[in-house]
């Protein structure tokens, strides 16, 4: 192991302006291929009435309505659905692949966006790290990866998947 | 290339250096590494009554239980950590308190009031418990899952990768990775901690789990095994260690002892950093 600390022992935190960091992992098409190979997808025009949205809300606990604009039927059986969950400070776009019987085949995150604070845009703040990092100090605000420290639980995602399973029961399996 | 999936009740991201690997190899790497993490989840979740660990909790007080090799590996490491920390790391005591605070499911059997990890005995590939208890290895299972994924990627020939399970991360490769940590009081504020290669980092902070109930009693996901009180300080602790399972376990030891130079760290070639909120 090789560790080069930016401070010895104790580090003091400061407050700072907010910034947004987004990671794009997969496009919709890439996720489709990853889950279902070369199988063709047919987008399904789905519109849910108030009762159906209410049912989904009740089953999943998710308040904001389900946007049914990215639902795909997979040739040979199965479904591919893109959805979004909104946390307090983060937004996650994800895809759920369902087997023909409605059970979950795979869950894959497409995009993750989180609001962060950090002095990272302030050049004075960055100067304290000059010489302490092998990386270009400017990288300090470009590429925030490798965050150690608990993120919020994946409960929102679990609720999202629950909602999609409910959608299948409610509407998809009859299509 | 980076992918993310929800496993272990959190977000697990895997980043691979694609150079020198075909797209098939990369897909295989992601698939197998995520599968390893999922296996740990399936084996060791106390929230699933059918998991290997839940079955152990139910049965091992009555008859010797033969767990899955991975579950056994985690329990062995827990026992070692318990011993090296003078009992400061104790997933049995912690589980008992978390259950009382309803931060864990009620479980299938009631644990005995003074049970501790000392009551869990391992001989060969068998585990038995001297009295009824609940062991919750959630405190180190994430780190173990990260290690399993990294070792698998290394075996598959990847030379650079980062696996991050809800903030427990490990870097594979000699090229340094910049590690960020969250402000102990405001998880939306980030600080760069340092640069890490071929090692792991775990951070314990209670910003997402701390609550105060109507009696003014604090509850959090960090419990001191001797006092059974919640650890609710304004600091967070980051531990750097050669592997993630011990980095994970050591954060509990540093939190409980308030000692970033605890002997258990020295024994494991680990380093601790404390982030205060002034």
Short mmCIF file of C-alpha atoms in Angstrom, two decimals:
data_model
loop_
_atom_site.label_atom_id
_atom_site.label_comp_id
_atom_site.label_asym_id
_atom_site.label_seq_id
_atom_site.Cartn_x
_atom_site.Cartn_y
_atom_site.Cartn_z
CA UNK A 1 0.00 0.00 0.00
CA UNK A 2 1.19 3.48 -0.74
CA UNK A 3 -0.48 6.40 0.99
CA UNK A 4 0.40 10.05 0.73
CA UNK A 5 -1.71 12.17 3.05
CA UNK A 6 -2.45 15.82 2.36
CA UNK A 7 -2.34 16.60 6.07
CA UNK A 8 -0.87 14.83 9.05
CA UNK A 9 -3.30 13.20 11.50
CA UNK A 10 -6.14 15.65 11.67
CA UNK A 11 -7.76 17.45 8.78
CA UNK A 12 -10.00 20.44 9.32
CA UNK A 13 -13.00 20.93 7.12
CA UNK A 14 -14.28 24.28 5.87
CA UNK A 15 -17.52 25.38 4.28
CA UNK A 16 -17.81 26.16 0.62
CA UNK A 17 -20.02 26.84 -2.39
CA UNK A 18 -22.14 24.12 -3.96
CA UNK A 19 -21.24 22.34 -7.13
CA UNK A 20 -22.73 19.51 -9.08
CA UNK A 21 -20.93 16.39 -10.11
CA UNK A 22 -22.33 14.01 -12.65
CA UNK A 23 -21.18 10.58 -13.71
CA UNK A 24 -22.47 8.96 -16.84
CA UNK A 25 -21.91 5.23 -16.75
CA UNK A 26 -23.92 3.91 -19.63
CA UNK A 27 -26.19 5.22 -22.34
CA UNK A 28 -29.63 3.69 -22.73
CA UNK A 29 -28.45 1.78 -25.78
CA UNK A 30 -25.34 0.45 -24.04
CA UNK A 31 -27.42 -0.74 -21.09
CA UNK A 32 -29.87 -2.45 -23.45
CA UNK A 33 -27.03 -4.28 -25.12
CA UNK A 34 -25.41 -5.15 -21.82
CA UNK A 35 -28.60 -6.75 -20.54
CA UNK A 36 -30.17 -8.24 -23.63
CA UNK A 37 -27.36 -8.54 -26.17
CA UNK A 38 -28.47 -7.94 -29.74
CA UNK A 39 -32.20 -8.48 -29.11
CA UNK A 40 -34.33 -5.80 -30.72
CA UNK A 41 -36.24 -3.40 -28.53
CA UNK A 42 -39.55 -1.83 -29.27
CA UNK A 43 -40.47 1.29 -27.39
CA UNK A 44 -43.95 1.05 -25.93
CA UNK A 45 -46.21 4.10 -25.74
CA UNK A 46 -47.56 3.89 -22.25
CA UNK A 47 -49.77 6.37 -20.49
CA UNK A 48 -50.92 5.79 -16.96
CA UNK A 49 -54.17 7.18 -15.58
CA UNK A 50 -54.52 8.69 -12.12
CA UNK A 51 -55.63 5.42 -10.49
CA UNK A 52 -52.64 3.58 -11.90
CA UNK A 53 -50.23 6.28 -10.72
CA UNK A 54 -51.87 6.12 -7.30
CA UNK A 55 -51.36 2.37 -7.18
CA UNK A 56 -47.70 2.74 -8.10
CA UNK A 57 -47.27 5.45 -5.47
CA UNK A 58 -48.83 3.23 -2.84
CA UNK A 59 -46.77 0.16 -3.72
CA UNK A 60 -43.41 1.88 -3.87
CA UNK A 61 -43.71 4.86 -1.54
CA UNK A 62 -42.33 7.09 -4.27
CA UNK A 63 -44.21 10.35 -4.47
CA UNK A 64 -43.22 11.78 -7.82
CA UNK A 65 -45.16 10.20 -10.69
CA UNK A 66 -43.63 7.54 -12.89
CA UNK A 67 -42.61 8.88 -16.29
CA UNK A 68 -43.62 6.08 -18.60
CA UNK A 69 -41.75 7.39 -21.62
CA UNK A 70 -38.88 4.93 -21.70
CA UNK A 71 -40.42 1.49 -21.61
CA UNK A 72 -39.18 -1.08 -24.12
CA UNK A 73 -40.46 -4.53 -24.95
CA UNK A 74 -37.63 -6.97 -25.73
CA UNK A 75 -38.03 -9.31 -28.70
CA UNK A 76 -38.15 -12.85 -27.36
CA UNK A 77 -39.54 -11.78 -24.01
CA UNK A 78 -38.60 -9.36 -21.30
CA UNK A 79 -38.75 -5.65 -20.62
CA UNK A 80 -36.31 -2.76 -20.34
CA UNK A 81 -37.40 0.28 -18.35
CA UNK A 82 -35.53 3.53 -17.67
CA UNK A 83 -36.52 5.46 -14.56
CA UNK A 84 -35.23 8.19 -12.25
CA UNK A 85 -35.07 8.42 -8.50
CA UNK A 86 -34.63 11.70 -6.70
CA UNK A 87 -32.91 11.75 -3.35
CA UNK A 88 -32.24 14.77 -1.18
CA UNK A 89 -29.07 15.78 -2.98
CA UNK A 90 -28.76 13.26 -5.72
CA UNK A 91 -30.57 12.17 -8.83
CA UNK A 92 -30.09 8.73 -10.30
CA UNK A 93 -31.14 7.58 -13.76
CA UNK A 94 -31.19 3.82 -13.90
CA UNK A 95 -32.44 0.93 -15.97
CA UNK A 96 -34.18 -2.25 -14.93
CA UNK A 97 -34.23 -5.32 -17.12
CA UNK A 98 -37.08 -7.72 -16.50
CA UNK A 99 -37.34 -11.36 -17.56
CA UNK A 100 -40.44 -12.38 -19.49
CA UNK A 101 -42.06 -13.47 -16.23
CA UNK A 102 -41.63 -10.02 -14.70
CA UNK A 103 -38.78 -10.90 -12.35
CA UNK A 104 -35.70 -8.67 -12.18
CA UNK A 105 -32.89 -9.64 -14.53
CA UNK A 106 -30.56 -6.74 -13.76
CA UNK A 107 -30.39 -3.20 -12.40
CA UNK A 108 -27.83 -0.86 -13.87
CA UNK A 109 -27.17 2.80 -13.09
CA UNK A 110 -27.00 5.01 -16.17
CA UNK A 111 -26.32 8.39 -14.63
CA UNK A 112 -25.60 9.66 -11.16
CA UNK A 113 -25.74 13.33 -10.25
CA UNK A 114 -24.95 14.67 -6.79
CA UNK A 115 -24.60 18.21 -5.47
CA UNK A 116 -21.42 18.80 -3.56
CA UNK A 117 -19.85 21.66 -1.75
CA UNK A 118 -16.14 22.15 -1.77
CA UNK A 119 -13.67 24.96 -2.10
CA UNK A 120 -12.51 23.27 -5.24
CA UNK A 121 -13.19 26.22 -7.51
CA UNK A 122 -11.29 28.67 -5.30
CA UNK A 123 -7.66 28.99 -6.49
CA UNK A 124 -6.49 29.94 -2.98
CA UNK A 125 -7.87 26.75 -1.60
CA UNK A 126 -6.22 24.75 -4.35
CA UNK A 127 -2.82 26.32 -3.70
CA UNK A 128 -2.42 24.50 -0.41
CA UNK A 129 -2.20 21.25 -2.37
CA UNK A 130 0.45 22.38 -4.85
CA UNK A 131 3.39 20.03 -4.45
CA UNK A 132 1.35 17.67 -2.29
CA UNK A 133 -0.23 15.85 -5.12
CA UNK A 134 1.33 14.16 -8.09
CA UNK A 135 -1.80 15.08 -9.99
CA UNK A 136 -2.38 18.49 -11.51
CA UNK A 137 -4.08 20.58 -8.77
CA UNK A 138 -6.61 21.74 -11.34
CA UNK A 139 -7.83 18.17 -11.43
CA UNK A 140 -9.15 18.73 -7.95
CA UNK A 141 -12.39 20.10 -9.26
CA UNK A 142 -12.63 18.22 -12.52
CA UNK A 143 -12.77 14.66 -11.47
CA UNK A 144 -14.34 13.91 -8.15
CA UNK A 145 -14.18 10.16 -7.91
CA UNK A 146 -13.14 7.93 -5.03
CA UNK A 147 -15.23 9.35 -2.22
CA UNK A 148 -14.71 7.56 1.04
CA UNK A 149 -17.60 7.94 3.43
CA UNK A 150 -21.10 6.58 3.35
CA UNK A 151 -23.39 7.66 0.58
CA UNK A 152 -27.09 7.60 1.15
CA UNK A 153 -28.54 4.13 1.18
CA UNK A 154 -29.84 2.63 -2.02
CA UNK A 155 -33.33 2.61 -0.55
CA UNK A 156 -34.63 4.99 -3.20
CA UNK A 157 -33.38 2.67 -5.89
CA UNK A 158 -34.97 -0.31 -4.17
CA UNK A 159 -38.27 1.59 -4.09
CA UNK A 160 -37.81 2.43 -7.77
CA UNK A 161 -37.34 -1.22 -8.70
CA UNK A 162 -40.41 -2.07 -6.61
CA UNK A 163 -42.38 0.45 -8.60
CA UNK A 164 -41.28 -1.05 -11.89
CA UNK A 165 -42.23 -4.52 -10.72
CA UNK A 166 -45.63 -3.12 -9.80
CA UNK A 167 -45.84 -1.51 -13.24
CA UNK A 168 -45.26 -4.90 -14.82
CA UNK A 169 -48.05 -6.48 -12.79
CA UNK A 170 -50.37 -3.59 -13.44
CA UNK A 171 -49.82 -2.97 -17.10
CA UNK A 172 -46.83 -4.52 -18.89
CA UNK A 173 -47.71 -8.18 -18.60
CA UNK A 174 -50.93 -7.65 -20.48
CA UNK A 175 -49.10 -6.06 -23.41
CA UNK B 1 -14.71 2.75 -17.64
CA UNK B 2 -17.08 2.88 -14.73
CA UNK B 3 -20.29 1.09 -13.79
CA UNK B 4 -22.57 1.31 -10.78
CA UNK B 5 -25.18 -0.96 -9.23
CA UNK B 6 -27.21 -0.92 -6.03
CA UNK B 7 -25.94 -3.78 -3.82
CA UNK B 8 -25.29 -4.19 -0.08
CA UNK B 9 -27.89 -1.50 0.56
CA UNK B 10 -25.71 1.13 -1.08
CA UNK B 11 -24.19 2.18 -4.35
CA UNK B 12 -21.32 0.00 -5.58
CA UNK B 13 -19.14 1.45 -8.32
CA UNK B 14 -16.41 -0.33 -10.22
CA UNK B 15 -13.90 1.47 -12.37
CA UNK B 16 -11.61 -0.43 -14.71
CA UNK B 17 -8.67 0.67 -16.81
CA UNK B 18 -9.74 -0.62 -20.18
CA UNK B 19 -6.32 -0.28 -21.87
CA UNK B 20 -5.10 -3.62 -23.19
CA UNK B 21 -8.42 -5.40 -22.69
CA UNK B 22 -11.04 -6.32 -25.26
CA UNK B 23 -14.61 -5.15 -24.73
CA UNK B 24 -15.58 -8.76 -23.99
CA UNK B 25 -12.95 -8.96 -21.27
CA UNK B 26 -14.14 -5.69 -19.79
CA UNK B 27 -17.78 -6.79 -19.75
CA UNK B 28 -16.74 -10.04 -18.14
CA UNK B 29 -14.73 -8.15 -15.53
CA UNK B 30 -17.69 -5.98 -14.57
CA UNK B 31 -20.12 -8.90 -14.55
CA UNK B 32 -17.97 -11.16 -12.39
CA UNK B 33 -16.86 -8.41 -10.00
CA UNK B 34 -20.43 -7.26 -9.37
CA UNK B 35 -21.45 -10.90 -8.95
CA UNK B 36 -18.83 -11.31 -6.22
CA UNK B 37 -20.25 -8.31 -4.36
CA UNK B 38 -23.77 -9.67 -4.79
CA UNK B 39 -22.64 -13.01 -3.36
CA UNK B 40 -21.42 -11.31 -0.20
CA UNK B 41 -24.76 -9.51 0.06
CA UNK B 42 -26.73 -12.72 -0.36
CA UNK B 43 -24.64 -14.60 2.18
CA UNK B 44 -24.33 -12.05 4.94
CA UNK B 45 -27.38 -9.79 5.03
CA UNK B 46 -29.04 -9.84 8.44
CA UNK B 47 -32.09 -8.30 6.81
CA UNK B 48 -32.63 -11.52 4.86
CA UNK B 49 -33.79 -14.37 7.11
CA UNK B 50 -32.60 -16.90 4.52
CA UNK B 51 -29.03 -15.64 4.27
CA UNK B 52 -26.18 -17.85 5.42
CA UNK B 53 -25.51 -15.50 8.33
CA UNK B 54 -29.16 -15.36 9.42
CA UNK B 55 -29.24 -19.15 9.45
CA UNK B 56 -26.07 -19.17 11.51
CA UNK B 57 -27.61 -16.75 13.99
CA UNK B 58 -30.62 -19.00 14.25
CA UNK B 59 -28.90 -22.38 14.47
CA UNK B 60 -25.35 -22.10 15.76
CA UNK B 61 -26.33 -21.83 19.44
CA UNK B 62 -27.99 -25.23 19.17
CA UNK B 63 -25.71 -27.15 16.87
CA UNK B 64 -22.40 -26.55 15.06
CA UNK B 65 -23.02 -24.75 11.78
CA UNK B 66 -20.96 -25.01 8.61
CA UNK B 67 -21.15 -21.62 6.86
CA UNK B 68 -20.14 -20.74 3.32
CA UNK B 69 -16.32 -20.28 3.09
CA UNK B 70 -16.76 -16.55 2.53
CA UNK B 71 -18.95 -16.15 5.61
CA UNK B 72 -16.38 -18.12 7.56
CA UNK B 73 -13.59 -15.89 6.26
CA UNK B 74 -15.42 -12.78 7.45
CA UNK B 75 -16.11 -14.30 10.87
CA UNK B 76 -12.44 -15.26 11.24
CA UNK B 77 -11.40 -11.70 10.47
CA UNK B 78 -14.00 -10.40 12.92
CA UNK B 79 -12.57 -12.65 15.64
CA UNK B 80 -9.05 -11.45 14.90
CA UNK B 81 -10.16 -7.84 14.99
CA UNK B 82 -11.99 -8.46 18.25
CA UNK B 83 -8.84 -9.87 19.76
CA UNK B 84 -6.48 -7.19 18.46
CA UNK B 85 -8.77 -4.38 19.58
CA UNK B 86 -9.32 -5.66 23.12
CA UNK B 87 -12.98 -6.17 22.34
CA UNK B 88 -13.57 -2.67 20.93
CA UNK B 89 -14.61 -4.31 17.69
CA UNK B 90 -17.57 -6.50 18.55
CA UNK B 91 -20.31 -7.09 15.98
CA UNK B 92 -22.36 -9.08 18.49
CA UNK B 93 -22.60 -6.35 21.11
CA UNK B 94 -23.20 -3.75 18.42
CA UNK B 95 -25.97 -5.85 16.89
CA UNK B 96 -27.72 -6.21 20.23
CA UNK B 97 -27.85 -2.46 20.73
CA UNK B 98 -28.88 -1.72 17.17
CA UNK B 99 -31.72 -4.20 17.56
CA UNK B 100 -32.89 -2.47 20.74
CA UNK B 101 -32.94 0.79 18.80
CA UNK B 102 -34.83 -0.89 15.99
CA UNK B 103 -32.11 -0.18 13.50
CA UNK B 104 -31.98 -3.88 12.71
CA UNK B 105 -34.82 -6.34 12.07
CA UNK B 106 -36.19 -8.12 15.18
CA UNK B 107 -34.54 -11.37 14.11
CA UNK B 108 -35.45 -14.97 14.55
CA UNK B 109 -34.02 -15.58 17.98
CA UNK B 110 -33.60 -13.37 21.01
CA UNK B 111 -29.95 -12.78 21.86
CA UNK B 112 -28.76 -13.38 25.40
CA UNK B 113 -28.17 -10.12 27.29
CA UNK B 114 -24.42 -10.39 27.80
CA UNK B 115 -23.44 -12.20 24.65
CA UNK B 116 -20.34 -11.05 22.79
CA UNK B 117 -18.18 -12.22 19.93
CA UNK B 118 -16.27 -14.26 22.49
CA UNK B 119 -19.28 -16.58 22.56
CA UNK B 120 -18.84 -17.37 18.86
CA UNK B 121 -16.34 -20.17 18.36
CA UNK B 122 -14.73 -21.39 15.17
CA UNK B 123 -13.09 -24.77 14.79
CA UNK B 124 -12.05 -25.80 11.32
CA UNK B 125 -14.98 -24.98 9.10
CA UNK B 126 -17.57 -25.16 11.87
CA UNK B 127 -19.04 -22.36 13.94
CA UNK B 128 -20.98 -22.67 17.14
CA UNK B 129 -22.17 -20.23 19.76
CA UNK B 130 -21.99 -20.76 23.47
CA UNK B 131 -25.23 -18.90 23.88
CA UNK B 132 -27.91 -17.46 21.66
CA UNK B 133 -26.63 -14.38 19.86
CA UNK B 134 -26.90 -12.26 16.73
CA UNK B 135 -23.75 -11.44 14.83
CA UNK B 136 -24.07 -8.71 12.23
CA UNK B 137 -20.95 -8.43 10.11
CA UNK B 138 -22.32 -5.45 8.18
CA UNK B 139 -19.46 -3.45 9.65
CA UNK B 140 -16.90 -5.39 7.64
CA UNK B 141 -18.87 -7.22 4.95
CA UNK B 142 -18.70 -4.23 2.61
CA UNK B 143 -14.92 -4.15 2.93
CA UNK B 144 -14.75 -7.90 2.35
CA UNK B 145 -16.92 -7.59 -0.76
CA UNK B 146 -14.63 -4.89 -2.11
CA UNK B 147 -11.59 -7.13 -1.50
CA UNK B 148 -13.23 -10.09 -3.27
CA UNK B 149 -14.06 -7.94 -6.29
CA UNK B 150 -10.52 -6.52 -6.47
CA UNK B 151 -8.85 -9.93 -6.12
CA UNK B 152 -11.07 -11.28 -8.86
CA UNK B 153 -10.23 -8.39 -11.18
CA UNK B 154 -6.55 -8.91 -10.48
CA UNK B 155 -6.86 -12.60 -11.34
CA UNK B 156 -8.61 -11.64 -14.57
CA UNK B 157 -5.55 -9.63 -15.52
CA UNK B 158 -6.66 -6.07 -14.79
CA UNK B 159 -3.81 -3.93 -13.57
CA UNK B 160 -5.75 -0.87 -12.51
CA UNK B 161 -9.17 -0.71 -10.91
CA UNK B 162 -11.10 0.96 -8.12
CA UNK B 163 -14.04 -0.71 -6.36
CA UNK B 164 -16.14 1.47 -4.07
CA UNK B 165 -18.99 0.05 -1.99
CA UNK B 166 -20.75 2.92 -0.26
CA UNK B 167 -17.53 4.68 0.63
CA UNK B 168 -15.39 1.60 1.41
CA UNK B 169 -12.98 1.56 -1.45
CA UNK B 170 -9.85 -0.21 -2.65
CA UNK B 171 -7.39 0.77 -5.34
CA UNK B 172 -5.72 -1.90 -7.47
CA UNK B 173 -2.56 -0.68 -9.16
CA UNK B 174 0.52 1.37 -8.52
CA UNK B 175 -0.79 4.62 -9.96
CA UNK B 176 -2.06 6.88 -7.18
CA UNK B 177 -5.73 7.72 -6.94
CA UNK B 178 -6.93 10.92 -5.30
CA UNK B 179 -9.21 10.07 -2.36
CA UNK B 180 -11.96 12.44 -1.17
CA UNK B 181 -13.77 12.35 2.15
CA UNK B 182 -17.02 13.90 3.32
CA UNK B 183 -17.26 16.62 5.96
CA UNK B 184 -18.33 14.93 9.24
CA UNK B 185 -21.33 17.22 9.68
CA UNK B 186 -22.28 17.90 6.11
CA UNK B 187 -21.90 15.01 3.69
CA UNK B 188 -22.33 17.37 0.74
CA UNK B 189 -18.98 19.00 1.53
CA UNK B 190 -15.91 17.17 0.30
CA UNK B 191 -12.21 17.36 1.17
CA UNK B 192 -9.31 15.69 -0.60
CA UNK B 193 -7.62 13.36 1.87
CA UNK B 194 -4.57 12.13 0.01
CA UNK B 195 -3.34 9.80 -2.71
CA UNK B 196 -3.63 6.05 -2.52
CA UNK B 197 -2.28 3.15 -4.57
CA UNK B 198 -2.61 -0.59 -3.94
CA UNK B 199 -4.60 -0.08 -0.76
CA UNK B 200 -8.00 0.51 0.78
CA UNK B 201 -9.78 3.34 2.52
CA UNK B 202 -12.82 3.24 4.78
CA UNK B 203 -14.45 6.14 6.56
CA UNK B 204 -16.80 6.03 9.49
CA UNK B 205 -19.08 8.94 10.06
CA UNK B 206 -22.51 9.02 11.56
CA UNK B 207 -24.00 11.81 9.48
CA UNK B 208 -26.55 9.55 7.83
CA UNK B 209 -27.50 7.35 10.73
CA UNK B 210 -27.54 9.56 13.80
CA UNK B 211 -30.89 10.21 15.47
CA UNK B 212 -32.00 11.53 18.84
CA UNK B 213 -35.15 10.00 20.22
CA UNK B 214 -37.78 11.63 22.41
CA UNK B 215 -35.88 10.80 25.62
CA UNK B 216 -32.92 12.73 24.32
CA UNK B 217 -31.01 9.48 23.90
CA UNK B 218 -28.75 9.37 20.88
CA UNK B 219 -28.75 6.45 18.50
CA UNK B 220 -26.35 5.89 15.66
CA UNK B 221 -24.91 3.10 13.55
CA UNK B 222 -21.68 3.31 15.56
CA UNK B 223 -21.93 1.69 18.99
CA UNK B 224 -19.26 1.53 21.68
CA UNK B 225 -19.15 -2.14 22.73
CA UNK B 226 -18.15 -1.43 26.34
CA UNK B 227 -20.60 1.34 27.17
CA UNK B 228 -23.22 0.37 24.60
CA UNK B 229 -23.74 4.04 23.94
CA UNK B 230 -23.98 5.57 20.50
CA UNK B 231 -20.79 7.16 19.25
CA UNK B 232 -21.96 10.60 18.26
CA UNK B 233 -18.97 12.80 17.83
CA UNK B 234 -18.27 15.60 15.50
CA UNK B 235 -15.41 13.76 13.86
CA UNK B 236 -15.16 11.18 11.17
CA UNK B 237 -12.36 8.66 10.90
CA UNK B 238 -10.70 7.45 7.76
CA UNK B 239 -8.48 4.40 7.82
CA UNK B 240 -6.01 3.46 5.12
CA UNK B 241 -5.03 -0.22 5.13
CA UNK B 242 -3.73 -2.79 2.66
CA UNK B 243 -7.17 -4.41 2.40
CA UNK B 244 -10.71 -3.10 2.70
CA UNK B 245 -12.05 -5.58 5.25
CA UNK B 246 -9.56 -4.42 7.88
CA UNK B 247 -9.86 -0.74 6.91
CA UNK B 248 -13.58 -1.13 7.52
CA UNK B 249 -13.14 -2.88 10.87
CA UNK B 250 -10.48 -0.46 12.05
CA UNK B 251 -12.75 2.57 11.61
CA UNK B 252 -14.91 1.09 14.38
CA UNK B 253 -11.84 0.61 16.58
CA UNK B 254 -10.62 4.17 16.05
CA UNK B 255 -14.13 5.56 16.62
CA UNK B 256 -14.57 3.62 19.87
CA UNK B 257 -11.06 4.29 21.20
CA UNK B 258 -10.69 7.83 19.88
CA UNK B 259 -7.13 6.75 19.30
CA UNK B 260 -5.82 7.15 15.75
CA UNK B 261 -2.66 5.34 16.83
CA UNK B 262 -4.31 2.26 18.27
CA UNK B 263 -2.04 -0.79 18.26
CA UNK B 264 -4.40 -2.69 15.99
CA UNK B 265 -3.58 -0.19 13.25
CA UNK B 266 0.13 -0.73 13.66
CA UNK B 267 -0.35 -4.51 13.56
CA UNK B 268 -2.13 -4.27 10.23
CA UNK B 269 0.09 -1.68 8.58
CA UNK B 270 -2.75 0.82 8.67
CA UNK B 271 -2.97 4.58 9.17
CA UNK B 272 -5.87 6.62 10.56
CA UNK B 273 -6.94 10.17 9.84
CA UNK B 274 -9.46 12.15 11.79
CA UNK B 275 -11.56 14.86 10.21
CA UNK B 276 -12.86 17.46 12.64
CA UNK B 277 -15.47 20.02 11.88
CA UNK B 278 -13.95 23.29 12.92
#
